[in-house]
Amino acid sequence: MNLLVAEDQSMLRDALCQLLLMEDDVDRVFQAADGLEAIAVLQEETVDAAILDIEMPKKSGLDVLEWARANSDTKIIIVTTFKRIGYFQRAVKAGVDAYVLKDRSISQLMKTIHTVLDGDKEYSPELIENIISDDNPLSVQEQKILRLIAKGRTSREISLALYLSDGTVRNYTSNIFNKLGAGNRFEALKIAQEKEWI
């Protein structure tokens, strides 16, 4: 695959590019030091996924995202240190494929890249937690579990999907029932969906 890394801090950009090039399925990694350079690369090269910082000179990562949505099929991944709600909401509105925080490993970033190339979205749980209404009593992890329950997954399957023990999943499920006043999975799911909590 061909990737683009747009990051104005050269040391960080170089390190990230070198690490990505060590991955077996990465063929080329283009670099951009600012938003205008990123757009120039997207115009000239075939890029499967672009990894963009938000705060860059000339044009921000959000500007590049909005340009790409109008002019390109490239998957866009915002990687940032900022948990600002406004940035996140603007990115989601523009159709960002993934919006994740920088405190992740290369293997986690590669997993995100594969997720978006498969057509799915990914947002850091911390960001989602920030914008969820206070009325929703469910934690981000509890919402994830309920969404998997909605897909018909067993506790064992949920534990594997979320890298949790069976006991931890059962504890989360019990907490969900208590918070929603539900007697079973079906009731909990019905309540959460009706209230648009998941």
mmCIF file of C-alpha atoms in Angstrom:
data_model
loop_
_atom_site.group_PDB
_atom_site.id
_atom_site.type_symbol
_atom_site.label_atom_id
_atom_site.label_comp_id
_atom_site.label_asym_id
_atom_site.label_seq_id
_atom_site.Cartn_x
_atom_site.Cartn_y
_atom_site.Cartn_z
ATOM 1 C CA MET A 1 0.000 0.000 0.000
ATOM 2 C CA ASN A 2 1.046 3.626 -0.477
ATOM 3 C CA LEU A 3 0.765 5.986 2.494
ATOM 4 C CA LEU A 4 1.170 9.702 3.093
ATOM 5 C CA VAL A 5 2.394 11.117 6.392
ATOM 6 C CA ALA A 6 1.723 14.847 6.848
ATOM 7 C CA GLU A 7 3.368 16.169 10.018
ATOM 8 C CA ASP A 8 5.192 19.468 10.537
ATOM 9 C CA GLN A 9 7.599 18.115 13.169
ATOM 10 C CA SER A 10 10.337 16.651 10.968
ATOM 11 C CA MET A 11 11.862 14.291 13.543
ATOM 12 C CA LEU A 12 8.488 12.768 14.366
ATOM 13 C CA ARG A 13 7.564 12.563 10.672
ATOM 14 C CA ASP A 14 10.843 10.866 9.716
ATOM 15 C CA ALA A 15 10.581 8.362 12.555
ATOM 16 C CA LEU A 16 6.982 7.492 11.707
ATOM 17 C CA CYS A 17 7.807 7.036 8.015
ATOM 18 C CA GLN A 18 10.760 4.744 8.816
ATOM 19 C CA LEU A 19 8.642 2.613 11.120
ATOM 20 C CA LEU A 20 5.828 2.343 8.569
ATOM 21 C CA LEU A 21 8.275 1.302 5.837
ATOM 22 C CA MET A 22 9.336 -1.633 8.012
ATOM 23 C CA GLU A 23 5.809 -3.076 7.725
ATOM 24 C CA ASP A 24 5.517 -5.850 5.121
ATOM 25 C CA ASP A 25 2.448 -4.487 3.360
ATOM 26 C CA VAL A 26 3.677 -0.878 3.060
ATOM 27 C CA ASP A 27 5.263 -0.150 -0.336
ATOM 28 C CA ARG A 28 5.843 3.602 -0.239
ATOM 29 C CA VAL A 29 5.462 6.390 2.306
ATOM 30 C CA PHE A 30 5.219 9.948 0.984
ATOM 31 C CA GLN A 31 6.023 12.841 3.317
ATOM 32 C CA ALA A 32 4.547 16.308 3.684
ATOM 33 C CA ALA A 33 5.657 19.026 6.111
ATOM 34 C CA ASP A 34 2.449 21.060 5.822
ATOM 35 C CA GLY A 35 -1.092 20.921 4.493
ATOM 36 C CA LEU A 36 -0.264 22.361 1.060
ATOM 37 C CA GLU A 37 2.446 19.747 0.513
ATOM 38 C CA ALA A 38 -0.039 17.044 1.523
ATOM 39 C CA ILE A 39 -2.561 18.235 -1.047
ATOM 40 C CA ALA A 40 0.191 18.363 -3.713
ATOM 41 C CA VAL A 41 1.105 14.725 -2.989
ATOM 42 C CA LEU A 42 -2.547 13.662 -3.140
ATOM 43 C CA GLN A 43 -2.890 15.383 -6.505
ATOM 44 C CA GLU A 44 0.198 13.729 -7.986
ATOM 45 C CA GLU A 45 0.414 10.278 -6.403
ATOM 46 C CA THR A 46 -1.816 7.284 -5.763
ATOM 47 C CA VAL A 47 -2.207 7.168 -1.990
ATOM 48 C CA ASP A 48 -4.279 4.509 -0.219
ATOM 49 C CA ALA A 49 -4.347 6.244 3.166
ATOM 50 C CA ALA A 50 -3.155 9.643 4.396
ATOM 51 C CA ILE A 51 -2.081 10.079 8.022
ATOM 52 C CA LEU A 52 -2.531 13.743 8.913
ATOM 53 C CA ASP A 53 -1.610 15.876 11.893
ATOM 54 C CA ILE A 54 -4.176 18.599 12.622
ATOM 55 C CA GLU A 55 -2.136 21.687 13.388
ATOM 56 C CA MET A 56 0.214 22.234 10.447
ATOM 57 C CA PRO A 57 1.390 25.388 8.621
ATOM 58 C CA LYS A 58 -0.357 26.740 5.507
ATOM 59 C CA LYS A 59 -3.275 24.297 5.694
ATOM 60 C CA SER A 60 -4.386 22.198 8.660
ATOM 61 C CA GLY A 61 -5.090 18.481 8.583
ATOM 62 C CA LEU A 62 -8.793 19.345 8.664
ATOM 63 C CA ASP A 63 -8.366 21.546 5.569
ATOM 64 C CA VAL A 64 -6.610 18.670 3.798
ATOM 65 C CA LEU A 65 -9.396 16.284 4.862
ATOM 66 C CA GLU A 66 -12.057 18.567 3.412
ATOM 67 C CA TRP A 67 -10.062 18.985 0.174
ATOM 68 C CA ALA A 68 -9.556 15.213 -0.097
ATOM 69 C CA ARG A 69 -13.244 14.469 0.365
ATOM 70 C CA ALA A 70 -14.050 16.670 -2.622
ATOM 71 C CA ASN A 71 -11.170 15.552 -4.837
ATOM 72 C CA SER A 72 -9.872 12.122 -3.861
ATOM 73 C CA ASP A 73 -10.775 8.582 -2.780
ATOM 74 C CA THR A 74 -7.863 8.410 -0.340
ATOM 75 C CA LYS A 75 -8.739 7.208 3.162
ATOM 76 C CA ILE A 76 -7.978 9.919 5.714
ATOM 77 C CA ILE A 77 -6.670 9.216 9.216
ATOM 78 C CA ILE A 78 -6.246 12.147 11.606
ATOM 79 C CA VAL A 79 -3.607 11.430 14.266
ATOM 80 C CA THR A 80 -3.430 14.122 16.910
ATOM 81 C CA THR A 81 -2.559 14.997 20.500
ATOM 82 C CA PHE A 82 -5.622 17.265 20.688
ATOM 83 C CA LYS A 83 -8.844 16.067 22.313
ATOM 84 C CA ARG A 84 -10.720 19.221 21.300
ATOM 85 C CA ILE A 85 -14.372 18.535 20.625
ATOM 86 C CA GLY A 86 -14.574 21.116 17.838
ATOM 87 C CA TYR A 87 -11.762 19.493 15.857
ATOM 88 C CA PHE A 88 -13.285 16.055 16.267
ATOM 89 C CA GLN A 89 -16.787 17.178 15.291
ATOM 90 C CA ARG A 90 -15.488 19.024 12.215
ATOM 91 C CA ALA A 91 -13.517 15.937 11.155
ATOM 92 C CA VAL A 92 -16.490 13.609 11.584
ATOM 93 C CA LYS A 93 -18.755 16.026 9.703
ATOM 94 C CA ALA A 94 -16.236 16.093 6.850
ATOM 95 C CA GLY A 95 -16.253 12.295 6.695
ATOM 96 C CA VAL A 96 -12.911 11.385 8.279
ATOM 97 C CA ASP A 97 -12.195 7.645 8.181
ATOM 98 C CA ALA A 98 -10.321 7.527 11.487
ATOM 99 C CA TYR A 99 -9.557 10.073 14.208
ATOM 100 C CA VAL A 100 -7.107 8.746 16.760
ATOM 101 C CA LEU A 101 -4.702 10.033 19.378
ATOM 102 C CA LYS A 102 -0.927 9.967 18.950
ATOM 103 C CA ASP A 103 -0.271 7.845 22.027
ATOM 104 C CA ARG A 104 -0.500 4.619 20.024
ATOM 105 C CA SER A 105 2.005 2.079 18.740
ATOM 106 C CA ILE A 106 2.842 1.463 15.084
ATOM 107 C CA SER A 107 1.022 -1.881 15.273
ATOM 108 C CA GLN A 108 -2.112 -0.074 16.508
ATOM 109 C CA LEU A 109 -1.746 2.496 13.724
ATOM 110 C CA MET A 110 -1.388 -0.289 11.133
ATOM 111 C CA LYS A 111 -4.543 -1.887 12.543
ATOM 112 C CA THR A 112 -6.319 1.468 12.099
ATOM 113 C CA ILE A 113 -5.039 1.721 8.510
ATOM 114 C CA HIS A 114 -6.383 -1.747 7.714
ATOM 115 C CA THR A 115 -9.679 -0.886 9.407
ATOM 116 C CA VAL A 116 -10.260 2.135 7.164
ATOM 117 C CA LEU A 117 -9.054 0.341 4.033
ATOM 118 C CA ASP A 118 -11.699 -2.299 4.791
ATOM 119 C CA GLY A 119 -14.300 0.473 4.749
ATOM 120 C CA ASP A 120 -14.833 0.870 8.488
ATOM 121 C CA LYS A 121 -14.405 3.924 10.726
ATOM 122 C CA GLU A 122 -12.380 4.278 13.900
ATOM 123 C CA TYR A 123 -12.487 6.996 16.548
ATOM 124 C CA SER A 124 -10.478 7.058 19.799
ATOM 125 C CA PRO A 125 -12.813 6.163 22.685
ATOM 126 C CA GLU A 126 -11.594 9.165 24.708
ATOM 127 C CA LEU A 127 -12.927 11.504 22.019
ATOM 128 C CA ILE A 128 -16.275 9.800 21.812
ATOM 129 C CA GLU A 129 -16.568 9.878 25.604
ATOM 130 C CA ASN A 130 -16.081 13.648 25.546
ATOM 131 C CA ILE A 131 -19.073 14.289 23.291
ATOM 132 C CA ILE A 132 -21.497 11.746 24.658
ATOM 133 C CA SER A 133 -24.388 13.368 26.434
ATOM 134 C CA ASP A 134 -24.295 13.314 30.225
ATOM 135 C CA ASP A 135 -27.687 11.635 30.090
ATOM 136 C CA ASN A 136 -26.078 8.458 28.807
ATOM 137 C CA PRO A 137 -25.096 6.401 31.864
ATOM 138 C CA LEU A 138 -23.050 3.900 29.844
ATOM 139 C CA SER A 139 -19.274 4.125 29.644
ATOM 140 C CA VAL A 140 -17.558 3.857 26.258
ATOM 141 C CA GLN A 141 -16.582 0.255 27.008
ATOM 142 C CA GLU A 142 -20.153 -0.619 28.028
ATOM 143 C CA GLN A 143 -21.441 0.878 24.790
ATOM 144 C CA LYS A 144 -18.932 -1.197 22.817
ATOM 145 C CA ILE A 145 -20.137 -4.310 24.589
ATOM 146 C CA LEU A 146 -23.794 -3.493 23.923
ATOM 147 C CA ARG A 147 -23.037 -2.916 20.230
ATOM 148 C CA LEU A 148 -21.435 -6.350 20.067
ATOM 149 C CA ILE A 149 -24.431 -7.826 21.898
ATOM 150 C CA ALA A 150 -26.605 -6.204 19.220
ATOM 151 C CA LYS A 151 -24.597 -8.168 16.636
ATOM 152 C CA GLY A 152 -25.451 -11.384 18.467
ATOM 153 C CA ARG A 153 -21.986 -11.949 19.928
ATOM 154 C CA THR A 154 -21.586 -14.225 22.951
ATOM 155 C CA SER A 155 -19.682 -13.139 26.078
ATOM 156 C CA ARG A 156 -16.755 -15.286 24.900
ATOM 157 C CA GLU A 157 -16.732 -13.612 21.463
ATOM 158 C CA ILE A 158 -16.962 -10.159 23.078
ATOM 159 C CA SER A 159 -14.054 -10.948 25.413
ATOM 160 C CA LEU A 160 -11.901 -11.959 22.432
ATOM 161 C CA ALA A 161 -12.918 -8.923 20.373
ATOM 162 C CA LEU A 162 -12.157 -6.443 23.178
ATOM 163 C CA TYR A 163 -9.178 -8.294 24.697
ATOM 164 C CA LEU A 164 -10.972 -8.700 28.021
ATOM 165 C CA SER A 165 -11.473 -11.729 30.256
ATOM 166 C CA ASP A 166 -14.847 -13.498 30.300
ATOM 167 C CA GLY A 167 -15.324 -12.382 33.895
ATOM 168 C CA THR A 168 -14.678 -8.732 33.019
ATOM 169 C CA VAL A 169 -17.245 -8.892 30.222
ATOM 170 C CA ARG A 170 -19.782 -10.435 32.600
ATOM 171 C CA ASN A 171 -19.092 -7.645 35.110
ATOM 172 C CA TYR A 172 -19.579 -4.979 32.430
ATOM 173 C CA THR A 173 -22.798 -6.682 31.295
ATOM 174 C CA SER A 174 -24.082 -6.779 34.871
ATOM 175 C CA ASN A 175 -23.267 -3.053 35.241
ATOM 176 C CA ILE A 176 -25.173 -2.342 32.020
ATOM 177 C CA PHE A 177 -28.240 -4.167 33.368
ATOM 178 C CA ASN A 178 -28.049 -2.234 36.656
ATOM 179 C CA LYS A 179 -27.632 1.156 34.977
ATOM 180 C CA LEU A 180 -30.483 0.565 32.544
ATOM 181 C CA GLY A 181 -32.772 -1.295 34.934
ATOM 182 C CA ALA A 182 -32.834 -4.225 32.525
ATOM 183 C CA GLY A 183 -33.338 -7.895 33.361
ATOM 184 C CA ASN A 184 -31.530 -9.344 30.376
ATOM 185 C CA ARG A 185 -29.525 -8.542 27.230
ATOM 186 C CA PHE A 186 -32.599 -8.025 25.072
ATOM 187 C CA GLU A 187 -34.134 -5.486 27.455
ATOM 188 C CA ALA A 188 -30.833 -3.632 27.859
ATOM 189 C CA LEU A 189 -30.387 -3.427 24.101
ATOM 190 C CA LYS A 190 -33.957 -2.230 23.550
ATOM 191 C CA ILE A 191 -33.618 0.536 26.177
ATOM 192 C CA ALA A 192 -30.234 1.732 24.897
ATOM 193 C CA GLN A 193 -31.376 1.780 21.262
ATOM 194 C CA GLU A 194 -34.631 3.590 22.021
ATOM 195 C CA LYS A 195 -32.737 6.280 23.896
ATOM 196 C CA GLU A 196 -30.044 6.399 21.172
ATOM 197 C CA TRP A 197 -27.330 5.646 23.692
ATOM 198 C CA ILE A 198 -25.606 3.271 21.268
#
